[in-house]
Structure formats: structure tokens, C-alpha cells
Short mmCIF file of C-alpha atoms in Angstrom, two decimals:
data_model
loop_
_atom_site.label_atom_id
_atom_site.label_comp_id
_atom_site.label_asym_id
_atom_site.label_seq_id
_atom_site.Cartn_x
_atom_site.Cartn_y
_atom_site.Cartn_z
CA UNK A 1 80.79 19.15 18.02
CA UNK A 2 80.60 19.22 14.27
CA UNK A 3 76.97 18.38 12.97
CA UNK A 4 76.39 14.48 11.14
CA UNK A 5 75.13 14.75 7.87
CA UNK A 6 71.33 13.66 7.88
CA UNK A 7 70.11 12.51 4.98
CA UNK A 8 70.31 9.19 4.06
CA UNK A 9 70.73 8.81 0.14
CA UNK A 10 74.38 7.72 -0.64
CA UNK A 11 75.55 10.97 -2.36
CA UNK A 12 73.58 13.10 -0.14
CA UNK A 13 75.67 11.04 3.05
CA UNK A 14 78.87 11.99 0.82
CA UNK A 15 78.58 15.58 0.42
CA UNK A 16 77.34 15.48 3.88
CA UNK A 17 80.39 14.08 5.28
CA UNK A 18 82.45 16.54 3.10
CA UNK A 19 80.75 19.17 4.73
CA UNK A 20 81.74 17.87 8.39
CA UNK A 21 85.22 17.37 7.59
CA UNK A 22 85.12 21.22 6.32
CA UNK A 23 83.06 22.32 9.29
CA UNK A 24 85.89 20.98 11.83
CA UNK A 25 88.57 23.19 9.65
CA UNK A 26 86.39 26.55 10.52
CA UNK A 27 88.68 28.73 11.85
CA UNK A 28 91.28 27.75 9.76
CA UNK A 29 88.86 28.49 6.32
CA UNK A 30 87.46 31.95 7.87
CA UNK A 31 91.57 32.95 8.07
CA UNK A 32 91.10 31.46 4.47
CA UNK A 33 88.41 33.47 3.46
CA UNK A 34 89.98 36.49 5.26
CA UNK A 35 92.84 36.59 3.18
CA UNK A 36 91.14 36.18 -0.17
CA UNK A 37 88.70 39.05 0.33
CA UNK A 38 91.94 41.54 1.25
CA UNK A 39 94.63 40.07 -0.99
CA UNK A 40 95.98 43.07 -2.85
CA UNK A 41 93.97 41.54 -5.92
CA UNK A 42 90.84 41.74 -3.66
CA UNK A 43 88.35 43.98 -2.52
CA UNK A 44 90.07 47.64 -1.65
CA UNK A 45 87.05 48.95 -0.13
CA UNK A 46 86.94 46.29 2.59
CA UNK A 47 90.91 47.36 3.77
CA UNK A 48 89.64 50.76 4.66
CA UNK A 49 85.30 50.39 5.25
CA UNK A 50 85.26 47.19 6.90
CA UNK A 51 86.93 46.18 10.10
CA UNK A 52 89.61 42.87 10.16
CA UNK A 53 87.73 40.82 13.36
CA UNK A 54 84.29 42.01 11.79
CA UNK A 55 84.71 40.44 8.29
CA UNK A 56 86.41 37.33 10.20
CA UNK A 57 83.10 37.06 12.21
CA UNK A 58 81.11 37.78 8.71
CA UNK A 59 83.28 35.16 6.81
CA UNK A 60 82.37 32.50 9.53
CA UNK A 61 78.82 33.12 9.75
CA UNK A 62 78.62 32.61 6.13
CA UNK A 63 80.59 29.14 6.38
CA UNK A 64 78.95 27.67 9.05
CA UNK A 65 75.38 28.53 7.06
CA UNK A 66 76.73 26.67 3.66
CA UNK A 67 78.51 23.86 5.41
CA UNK A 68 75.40 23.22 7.56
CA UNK A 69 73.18 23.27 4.96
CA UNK A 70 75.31 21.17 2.66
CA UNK A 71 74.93 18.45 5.54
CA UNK A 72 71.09 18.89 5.04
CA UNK A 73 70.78 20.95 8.28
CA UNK A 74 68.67 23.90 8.36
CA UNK A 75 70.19 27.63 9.74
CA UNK A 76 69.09 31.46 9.46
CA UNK A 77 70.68 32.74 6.22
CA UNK A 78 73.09 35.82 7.11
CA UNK A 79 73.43 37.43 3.90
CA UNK A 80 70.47 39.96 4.91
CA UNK A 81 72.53 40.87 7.75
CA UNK A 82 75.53 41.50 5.81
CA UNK A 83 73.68 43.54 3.23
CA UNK A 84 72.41 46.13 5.49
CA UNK A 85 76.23 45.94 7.61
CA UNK A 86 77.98 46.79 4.28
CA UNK A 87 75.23 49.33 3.38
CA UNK A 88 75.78 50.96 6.78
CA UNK A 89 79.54 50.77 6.14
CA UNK A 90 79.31 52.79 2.62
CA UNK A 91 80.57 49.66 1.02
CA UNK A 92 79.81 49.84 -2.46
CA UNK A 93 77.59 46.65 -3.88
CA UNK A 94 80.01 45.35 -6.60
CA UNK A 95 82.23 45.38 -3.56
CA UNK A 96 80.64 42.95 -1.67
CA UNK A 97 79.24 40.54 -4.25
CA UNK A 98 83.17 40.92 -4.91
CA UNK A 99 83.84 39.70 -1.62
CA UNK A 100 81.15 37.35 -1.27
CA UNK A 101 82.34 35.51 -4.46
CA UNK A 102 86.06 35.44 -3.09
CA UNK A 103 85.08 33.31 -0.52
CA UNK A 104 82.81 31.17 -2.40
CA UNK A 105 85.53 30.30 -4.34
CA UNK A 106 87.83 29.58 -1.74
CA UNK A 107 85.16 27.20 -0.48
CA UNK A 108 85.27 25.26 -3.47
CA UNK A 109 88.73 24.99 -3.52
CA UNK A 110 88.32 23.40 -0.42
CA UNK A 111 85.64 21.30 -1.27
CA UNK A 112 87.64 19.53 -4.78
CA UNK A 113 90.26 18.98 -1.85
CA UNK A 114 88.53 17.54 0.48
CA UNK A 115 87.01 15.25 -1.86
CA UNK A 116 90.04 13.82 -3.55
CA UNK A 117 91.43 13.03 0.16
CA UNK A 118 87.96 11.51 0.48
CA UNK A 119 89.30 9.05 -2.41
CA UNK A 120 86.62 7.46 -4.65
CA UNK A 121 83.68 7.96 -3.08
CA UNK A 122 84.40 11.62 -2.07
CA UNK A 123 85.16 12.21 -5.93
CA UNK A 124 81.56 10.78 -6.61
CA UNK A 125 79.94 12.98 -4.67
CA UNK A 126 82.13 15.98 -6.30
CA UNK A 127 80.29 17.10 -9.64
CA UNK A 128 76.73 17.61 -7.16
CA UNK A 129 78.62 19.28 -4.16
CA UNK A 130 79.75 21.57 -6.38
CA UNK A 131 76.77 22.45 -8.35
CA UNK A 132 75.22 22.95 -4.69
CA UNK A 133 77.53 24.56 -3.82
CA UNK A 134 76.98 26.93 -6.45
CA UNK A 135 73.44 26.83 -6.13
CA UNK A 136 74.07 28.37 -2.88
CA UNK A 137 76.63 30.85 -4.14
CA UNK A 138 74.52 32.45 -6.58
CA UNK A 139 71.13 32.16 -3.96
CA UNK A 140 73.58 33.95 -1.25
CA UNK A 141 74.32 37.23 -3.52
CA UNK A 142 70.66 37.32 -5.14
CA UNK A 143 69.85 37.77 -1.65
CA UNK A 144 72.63 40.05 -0.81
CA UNK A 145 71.95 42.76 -3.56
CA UNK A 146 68.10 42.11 -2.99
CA UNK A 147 68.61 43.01 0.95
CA UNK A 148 71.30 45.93 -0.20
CA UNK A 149 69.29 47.68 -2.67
CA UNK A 150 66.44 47.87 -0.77
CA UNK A 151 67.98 49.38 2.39
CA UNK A 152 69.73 51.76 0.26
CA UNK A 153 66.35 52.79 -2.01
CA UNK A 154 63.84 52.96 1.03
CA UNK A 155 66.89 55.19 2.82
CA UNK A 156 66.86 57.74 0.57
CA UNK A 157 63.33 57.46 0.08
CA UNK A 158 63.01 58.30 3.76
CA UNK A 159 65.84 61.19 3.03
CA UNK A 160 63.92 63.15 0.94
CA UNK A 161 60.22 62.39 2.84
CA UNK A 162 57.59 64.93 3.35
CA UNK A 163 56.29 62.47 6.09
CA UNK A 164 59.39 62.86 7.81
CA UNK A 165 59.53 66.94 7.37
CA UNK A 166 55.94 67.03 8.27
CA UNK A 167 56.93 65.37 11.84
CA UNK A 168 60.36 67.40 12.22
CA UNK A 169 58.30 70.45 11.28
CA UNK A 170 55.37 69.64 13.43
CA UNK A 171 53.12 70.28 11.02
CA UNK A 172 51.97 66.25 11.36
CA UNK A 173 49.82 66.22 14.94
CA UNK A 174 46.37 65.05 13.92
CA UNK A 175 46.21 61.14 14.78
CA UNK A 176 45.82 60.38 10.99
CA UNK A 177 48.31 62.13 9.71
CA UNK A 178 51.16 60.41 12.24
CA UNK A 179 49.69 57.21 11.12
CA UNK A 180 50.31 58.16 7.65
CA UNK A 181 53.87 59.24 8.46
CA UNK A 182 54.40 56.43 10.46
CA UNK A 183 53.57 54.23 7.66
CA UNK A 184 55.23 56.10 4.72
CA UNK A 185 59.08 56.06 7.13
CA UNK A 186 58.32 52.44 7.81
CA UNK A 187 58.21 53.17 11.59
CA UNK A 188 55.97 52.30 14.20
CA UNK A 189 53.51 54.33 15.16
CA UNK A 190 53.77 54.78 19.30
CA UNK A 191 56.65 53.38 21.07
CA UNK A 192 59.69 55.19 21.79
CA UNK A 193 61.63 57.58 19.96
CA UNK A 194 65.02 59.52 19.77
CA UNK A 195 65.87 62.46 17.34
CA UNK A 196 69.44 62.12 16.74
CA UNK A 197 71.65 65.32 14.90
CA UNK A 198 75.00 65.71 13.21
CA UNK A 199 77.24 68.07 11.51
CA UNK A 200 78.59 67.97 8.88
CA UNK A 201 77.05 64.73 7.75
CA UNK A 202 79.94 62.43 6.30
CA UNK A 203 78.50 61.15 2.98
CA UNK A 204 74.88 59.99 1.77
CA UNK A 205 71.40 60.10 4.37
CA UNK A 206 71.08 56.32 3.90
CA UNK A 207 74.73 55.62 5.21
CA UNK A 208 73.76 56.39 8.95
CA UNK A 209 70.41 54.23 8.16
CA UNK A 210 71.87 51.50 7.13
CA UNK A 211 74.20 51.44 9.49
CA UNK A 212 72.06 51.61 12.46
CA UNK A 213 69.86 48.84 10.36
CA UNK A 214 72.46 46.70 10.71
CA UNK A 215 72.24 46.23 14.05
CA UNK A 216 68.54 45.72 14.25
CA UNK A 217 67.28 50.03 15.11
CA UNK A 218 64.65 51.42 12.21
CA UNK A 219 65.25 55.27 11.51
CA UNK A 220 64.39 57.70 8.65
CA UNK A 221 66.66 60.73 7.80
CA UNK A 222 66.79 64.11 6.38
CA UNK A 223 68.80 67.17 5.90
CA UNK A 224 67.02 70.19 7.72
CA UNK A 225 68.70 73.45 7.89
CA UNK A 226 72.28 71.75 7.01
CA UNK A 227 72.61 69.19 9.37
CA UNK A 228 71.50 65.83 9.04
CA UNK A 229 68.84 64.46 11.00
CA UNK A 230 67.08 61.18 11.99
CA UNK A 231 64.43 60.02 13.90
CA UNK A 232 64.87 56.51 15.16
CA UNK A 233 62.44 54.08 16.33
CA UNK A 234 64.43 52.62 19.77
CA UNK A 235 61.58 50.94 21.22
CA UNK A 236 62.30 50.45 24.82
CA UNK A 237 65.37 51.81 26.91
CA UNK A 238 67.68 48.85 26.19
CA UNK A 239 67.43 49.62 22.78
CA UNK A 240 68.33 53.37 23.44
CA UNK A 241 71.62 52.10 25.57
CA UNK A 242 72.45 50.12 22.04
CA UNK A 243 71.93 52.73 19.97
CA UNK A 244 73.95 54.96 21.99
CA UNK A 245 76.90 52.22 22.49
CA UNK A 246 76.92 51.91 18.49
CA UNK A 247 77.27 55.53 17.76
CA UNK A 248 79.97 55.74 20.01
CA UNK A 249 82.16 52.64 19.09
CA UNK A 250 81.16 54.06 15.19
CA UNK A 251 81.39 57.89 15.60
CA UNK A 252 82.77 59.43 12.61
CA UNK A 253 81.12 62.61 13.50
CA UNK A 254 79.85 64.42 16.44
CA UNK A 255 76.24 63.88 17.00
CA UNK A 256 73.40 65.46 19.25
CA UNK A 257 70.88 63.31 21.02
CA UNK A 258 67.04 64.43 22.40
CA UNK A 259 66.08 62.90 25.23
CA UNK A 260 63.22 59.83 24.02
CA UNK A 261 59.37 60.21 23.87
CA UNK A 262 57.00 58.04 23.34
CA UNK A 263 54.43 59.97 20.48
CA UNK A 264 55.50 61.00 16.93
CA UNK A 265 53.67 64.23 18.15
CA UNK A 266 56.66 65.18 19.87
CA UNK A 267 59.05 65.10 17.05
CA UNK A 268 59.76 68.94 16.33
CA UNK A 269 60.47 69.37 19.97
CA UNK A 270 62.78 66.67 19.96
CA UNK A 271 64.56 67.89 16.75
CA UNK A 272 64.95 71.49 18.91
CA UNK A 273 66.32 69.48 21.84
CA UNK A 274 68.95 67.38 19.47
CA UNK A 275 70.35 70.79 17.92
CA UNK A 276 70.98 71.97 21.47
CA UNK A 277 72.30 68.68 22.39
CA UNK A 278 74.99 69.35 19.51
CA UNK A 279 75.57 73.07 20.15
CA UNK A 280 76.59 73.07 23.57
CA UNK A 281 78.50 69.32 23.09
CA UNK A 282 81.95 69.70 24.65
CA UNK A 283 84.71 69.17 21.54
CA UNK A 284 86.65 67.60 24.08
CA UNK A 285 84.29 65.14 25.16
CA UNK A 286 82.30 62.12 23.75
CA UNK A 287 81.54 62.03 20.27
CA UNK A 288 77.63 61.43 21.58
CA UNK A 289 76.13 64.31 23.07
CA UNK A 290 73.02 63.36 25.03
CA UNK A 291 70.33 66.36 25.93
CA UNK A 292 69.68 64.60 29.48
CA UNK A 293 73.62 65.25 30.16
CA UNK A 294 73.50 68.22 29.85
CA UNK A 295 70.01 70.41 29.90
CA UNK A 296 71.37 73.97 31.50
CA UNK A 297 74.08 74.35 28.52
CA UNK A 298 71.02 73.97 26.25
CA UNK A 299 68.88 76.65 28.67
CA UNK A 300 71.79 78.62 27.81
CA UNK A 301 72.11 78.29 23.96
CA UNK A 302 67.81 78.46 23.60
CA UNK A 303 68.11 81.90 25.49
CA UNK A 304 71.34 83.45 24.75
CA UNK A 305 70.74 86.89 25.35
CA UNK A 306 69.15 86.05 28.66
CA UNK A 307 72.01 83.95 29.69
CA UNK A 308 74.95 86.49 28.18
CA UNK A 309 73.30 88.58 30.69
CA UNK A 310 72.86 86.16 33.51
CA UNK A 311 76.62 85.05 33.18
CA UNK A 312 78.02 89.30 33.22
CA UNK A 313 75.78 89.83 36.59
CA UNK A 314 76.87 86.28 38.24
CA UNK A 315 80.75 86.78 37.47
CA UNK A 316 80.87 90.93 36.98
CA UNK A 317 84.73 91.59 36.87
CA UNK A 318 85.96 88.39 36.00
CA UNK A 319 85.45 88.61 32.93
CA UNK A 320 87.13 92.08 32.46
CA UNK A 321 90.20 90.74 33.82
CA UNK A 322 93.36 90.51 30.87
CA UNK A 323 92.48 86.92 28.98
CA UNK A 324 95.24 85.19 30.64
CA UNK A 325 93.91 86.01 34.42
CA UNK A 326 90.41 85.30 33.38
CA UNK A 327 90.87 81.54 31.34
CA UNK A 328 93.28 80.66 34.75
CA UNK A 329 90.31 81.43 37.21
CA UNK A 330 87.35 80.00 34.75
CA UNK A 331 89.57 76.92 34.27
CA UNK A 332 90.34 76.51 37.82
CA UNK A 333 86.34 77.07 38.48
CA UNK A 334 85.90 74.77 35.39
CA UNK A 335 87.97 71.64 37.25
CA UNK A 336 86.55 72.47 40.29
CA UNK A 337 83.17 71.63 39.54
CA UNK A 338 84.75 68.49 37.07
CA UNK A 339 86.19 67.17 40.30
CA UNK A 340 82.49 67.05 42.08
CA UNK A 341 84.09 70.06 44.79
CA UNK A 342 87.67 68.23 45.49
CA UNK A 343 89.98 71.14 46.16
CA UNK A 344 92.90 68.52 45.63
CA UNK A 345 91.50 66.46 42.76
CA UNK A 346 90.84 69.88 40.80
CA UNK A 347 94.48 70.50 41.91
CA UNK A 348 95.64 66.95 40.34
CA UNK A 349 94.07 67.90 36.86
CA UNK A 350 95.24 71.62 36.83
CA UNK A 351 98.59 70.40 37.76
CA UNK A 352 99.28 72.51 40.65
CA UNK A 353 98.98 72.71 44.61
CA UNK A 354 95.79 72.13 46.37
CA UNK A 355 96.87 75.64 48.24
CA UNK A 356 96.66 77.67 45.12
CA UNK A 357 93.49 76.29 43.61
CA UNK A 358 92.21 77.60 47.01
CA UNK A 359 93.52 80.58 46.47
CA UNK A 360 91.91 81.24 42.90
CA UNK A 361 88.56 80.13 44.78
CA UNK A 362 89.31 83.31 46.74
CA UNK A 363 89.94 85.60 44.13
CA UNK A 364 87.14 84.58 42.40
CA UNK A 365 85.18 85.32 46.03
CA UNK A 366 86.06 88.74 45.51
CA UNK A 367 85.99 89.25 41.67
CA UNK A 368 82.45 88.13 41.88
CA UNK A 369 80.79 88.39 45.70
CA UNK A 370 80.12 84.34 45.27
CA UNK A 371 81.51 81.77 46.96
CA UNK A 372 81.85 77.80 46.28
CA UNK A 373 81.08 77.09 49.94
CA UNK A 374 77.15 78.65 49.53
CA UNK A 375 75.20 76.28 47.41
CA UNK A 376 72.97 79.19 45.90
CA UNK A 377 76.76 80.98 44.80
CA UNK A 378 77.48 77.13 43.63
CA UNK A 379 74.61 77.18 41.43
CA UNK A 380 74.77 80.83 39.90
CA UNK A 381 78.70 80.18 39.22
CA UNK A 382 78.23 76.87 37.33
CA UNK A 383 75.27 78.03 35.15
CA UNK A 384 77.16 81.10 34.56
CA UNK A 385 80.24 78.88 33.80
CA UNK A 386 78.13 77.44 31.00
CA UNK A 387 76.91 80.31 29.41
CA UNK A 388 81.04 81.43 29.37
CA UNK A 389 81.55 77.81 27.66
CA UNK A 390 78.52 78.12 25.30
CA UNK A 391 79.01 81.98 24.07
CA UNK A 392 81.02 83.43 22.17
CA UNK A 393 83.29 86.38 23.86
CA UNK A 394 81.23 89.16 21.74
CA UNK A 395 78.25 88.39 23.38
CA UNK A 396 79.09 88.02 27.02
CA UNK A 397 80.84 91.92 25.98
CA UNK A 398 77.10 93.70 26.70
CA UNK A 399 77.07 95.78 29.29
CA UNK A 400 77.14 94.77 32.99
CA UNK A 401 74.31 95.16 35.52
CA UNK A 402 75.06 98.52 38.06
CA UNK A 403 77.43 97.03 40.20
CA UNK A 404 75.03 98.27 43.24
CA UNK A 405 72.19 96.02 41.82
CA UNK A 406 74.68 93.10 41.87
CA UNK A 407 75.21 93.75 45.39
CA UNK A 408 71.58 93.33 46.22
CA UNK A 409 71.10 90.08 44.68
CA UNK A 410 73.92 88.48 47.12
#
């Protein structure tokens, strides 16, 4: 139900009642608003930064604040929240002062149009609805640029800290000097924490800040031995599952994910545990690549020698076998394991007959001495299966155990 006006001097009532009549045409002025802001005279970074249903939820949040308060009612002013969104978008300022202007024009339009249906008294009330109006306007991109510039300045303040390289280094432990760092990346001190990792990093440090900003989830970023990396304040594990839903919807890049802690302490380790997150990230799967999901791939890429070694003891002659015979038997291995053990489900994705997946199971039996039916073979195929995944063919090449040394292990 569309609010009453509530004030109670006559041209206050007017523009008041304006106001209502507006507010019960909502949808109909966000579509309005909408169309402004991407006419082909309009805003080009907004057709290819910002998407369609977002800016219509934007336009009507924006609305709903100026009608309201025209009618004397009080509501939280979004044009914070649309700073640091555009920010996080890599919309340039101009751009959405632009944007924001657009629509306050449209607004006004509507306004002159509703008072001259209004007839007399609704013309009245037109020369102060407007300058409110206005008033508003001009109040709404003050605070947008305000909101912007900040994000953007403390951003690359952060992407350039030596607080933050102190923590990723570990060179930060002593209680004073995390409060200091804490303080200086505009983080809290305890809590909990995520490192997050990407490569190649799409534009700017304070992009991915801002972004993340946007939807309420502090971080501070850096480049560190060419990949771009941020610590981010998640708080509690509800947080976590949002920050990890908004990289995914948002992905424009792959990125690598520690697993959380609670002490600033325990950044370096979680800036190790990110990189391996990234290294050993399928580039099939999710564009999110969690350590928790998958901790023996990063075993594998901390100790490659150890695992190149691991991998030519555990499958032996497989991997001598002519490249077509050996990516048949380590994908059939591979979908075996994907399909949690279902001969015929592993059959299903590899597009063949549950009989012959069987039969690769067997040849791999006797390429190897392992078996999928022993759950020690089962372990010591899949980890080798990683390191195969993980390294590249020149170093699984070293030489093999003595096959007789093999055969005491089974």
C-alpha cells in the first residue's frame, strides 16, 4: 500500500500526494528509468558492466527512497550501496553520476506531469517539488562519488600495503604488530578469515574489493609473485557460504580458496594453501576452487617430486603404455572414482558398456598389481591418479622403483 504523505502544511500535503500518485506507478517508472540509463544516448558502460534485472532493482531502490522522502517519510539512502556495486563492477564514476542523473531527470519529467494532471493545486506545489527534488538529486551523487572514491582510494591503498605483505609474508606475528595491520587494512583483528587467489587478475586490485564490498565482505588485496591476492574478513561461516556463492555467480576468473582461520597469524599459511587451491583446480570444473575440496591434489603439488615418485611405483607400467592406451585406462579410472565406485554410472559418462569398463578395471589389475575392490589399492590408485592430473608428463618420466620392490609393497 502506497505510503500517505505526513506532513500537514498545504504544499508539503501537495508534493506529498504527488509523491503517492508516483509511488503507485513504480514499476512502470523503474522500466522508465531503465530505458533512459541504456538508450543508445546513455551510459555504454552500463550495457556491458552492469546487469539488466540488477540496474532495474538499483533504479527502484533509488525511487522508492526519493518518493518516500518527498512524502516526508524517512528510508536508508542506497546510493552508498550503489557506489561500492558500480566500483566492484569497474564502472567508471562519470558513468554512474551519468546514470544517476538520467533517472533523476526522468523523475522530474514525471513529477511536471503529474502535477499538471493534479490541476491547480498540483501546479502550486510544482516550483518546491522540484527544487526538492533537486535538492535530493544533487545530495544523492555527492554521496555517490563520496562513497565511490573512497572504496576505490582505500582499495588501492590496501593494494600496495606493507601491512598486508607483512601478514602474507608472515613476517607480522607479534600481537602488536597484527593489531597494527589489522588497523592499517581496515579489518578486524580476530574473527574469521579466508585467503582467496587468482590468475591472471582481470583489471585493477580494488575491482575484486569493491566488488565483494558491495555485498557487505571487507578484504584487502595485493599482487604477490603475479597473482593477485586477498585476504577477506568473512566473519562467521554464513558469511564464507556468501562469499563463495558471489564469486561463483561473478567469476570472471578462476580463483583459489584456503580453508578459514580464525588469527591474522595464520595468514602466510593460508596464502600457501590458496596457491595450491588454484594449482591443482580442475579447468573443467567450478570457477571456485576450495582447499577443503580438495587437500591430496595440493599434498601432491607441495611435494612434487615425492608424489612423481609415489604415482610411477603405484601405477608402474601404465604409464609406459602408447598415450592412447594409457589416457583410456586413467580416464576410465578417472570416472570410476567420479561415479563414487558405480561400474555402470562410470560406464554412462564414458559412453560405453558397463562390461568393458570392467574390463579396463582388469587391465589396470595387472598393469599395476592394484585392484579397485581392496580399499588400501583404492587409496594408492586415486592419490596416484592425482599426482597424474597435477604433473606434468616430464616429471612422472623419472625412473621407476625395481619392479621387485613394487612387488613387496602389495
Amino acid at each position: 500500500m502506497p505510503d500517505s504523505p505526513v506532513t500537514t502544511h498545504p504544499t508539503d500535503r501537495r508534493i506529498g500526494l504527488l509523491a503517492t500518485a508516483l509511488n503507485g506507478r513504480l514499476t512502470e517508472l523503474s522500466e522508465h528509468a531503465v530505458d533512459r540509463i541504456l538508450a543508445p544516448s546513455g551510459t555504454v558502460a552500463y550495457h556491458r558492466l552492469v546487469p539488466v534485472e540488477e540496474l532495474r532493482g538499483s533504479c527502484r531502490a533509488h525511487l522508492t527512497f526519493t518518493l518516500r522522502t518527498l512524502t516526508g517519510c524517512n528510508s536508508p539512502a542506497p546510493a552508498t550501496a550503489t557506489a561500492l556495486r558500480r566500483a566492484g563492477q569497474g564502472v567508471p564514476l562519470p558513468a554512474v553520476i551519468a546514470a544517476y542523473h538520467a533517472g533523476g531527470r526522468m523523475l522530474l519529467e514525471e513529477l511536471t506531469a503529474e502535477a499538471r494532471n493534479a490541476g491547480h493545486g498540483g501546479l502550486e506545489a510544482l516550483p518546491d517539488g522540484a527544487a526538492r527534488l533537486f535538492g535530493l538529486i544533487e545530495t544523492g551523487a555527492n554521496e555517490i562519488t563520496a562513497a565511490y572514491r573512497h572504496a576505490t582510494s582505500a582499495a588501492a591503498e590496501q593494494a600496495g600495503s606493507p601491512a598486508l605483505a607483512g601478514l602474507f609474508d608472515g613476517t607480522a606475528r607479534t600481537t602488536e604488530a597484527l593489531w597494527r595491520a589489522a588497523d592499517a587494512l581496515r579489518l578486524p583483528y580476530d574473527g574469521l578469515f579466508v585467503v582467496l587467489v587468482a590468475d591472471p587478475p582481470p583489471g585493477s586490485a580494488p575491482e575484486l574489493g569493491n566488488r565483494l564490498a558491495a555485498h557487505g565482505i571487507a578484504s584487502a588485496w595485493s599482487r604477490t609473485a603475479g597473482l593477485l591476492a586477498g585476504l577477506v574478513s568473512v566473519r562467521d561461516q554464513r558469511t564464507l557460504e556468501r562469499l563463495l556463492i558471489t564469486l561463483q555467480r561473478s567469476a570472471t576468473l578462476r580463483y583459489g580458496v584456503s580453508p578459514a582461520f580464525a588469527s591474522l597469524a595464520d595468514c602466510a599459511t593460508g596464502l600457501r594453501l590458496a596457491r595450491l587451491a588454484l594449482a591443482t583446480a580442475d579447468p573443467a570444473g567450478p570457477p571456485v576452487a576450495s582447499f577443503d575440496d580438495g587437500p591430496l591434489a595440493g599434498l601432491v603439488v607441495h611435494s612434487p617430486d615425492v608424489a612423481a615418485r609415489m604415482a610411477r611405483s603405484v601405477l608402474g607400467a601404465l604409464l609406459d603404455l602408447p598415450a592412447e592406451q594409457r589416457t583410456m585406462l586413467i580416464g576410465t579410472l578417472t570416472a570410476w572414482y567420479a561415479a563414487s565406485g558405480s561400474t555402470e554410472e562410470a560406464a554412462q559418462a564414458l559412453h560405453c558398456h558397463a562390461n568393458t569398463v570392467r574390463q579396463r578395471l582388469r587391465r589396470i589389475h595387472d598393469l599395476t598389481g592394484r585392484t579397485v575392490t581392496d580399499p588400501v589399492s583404492t587409496a594408492e590408485l586415486y592419490a596416484a591418479l592425482q599426482a597424474v592430473r597435477a604433473l606434468p608428463r616430464s616429471v612422472l618420466r623419472c625412473p621407476a622403483l625395481p619392479r621387485a620392490h613394487q612387488q613387496r609393497q602389495l
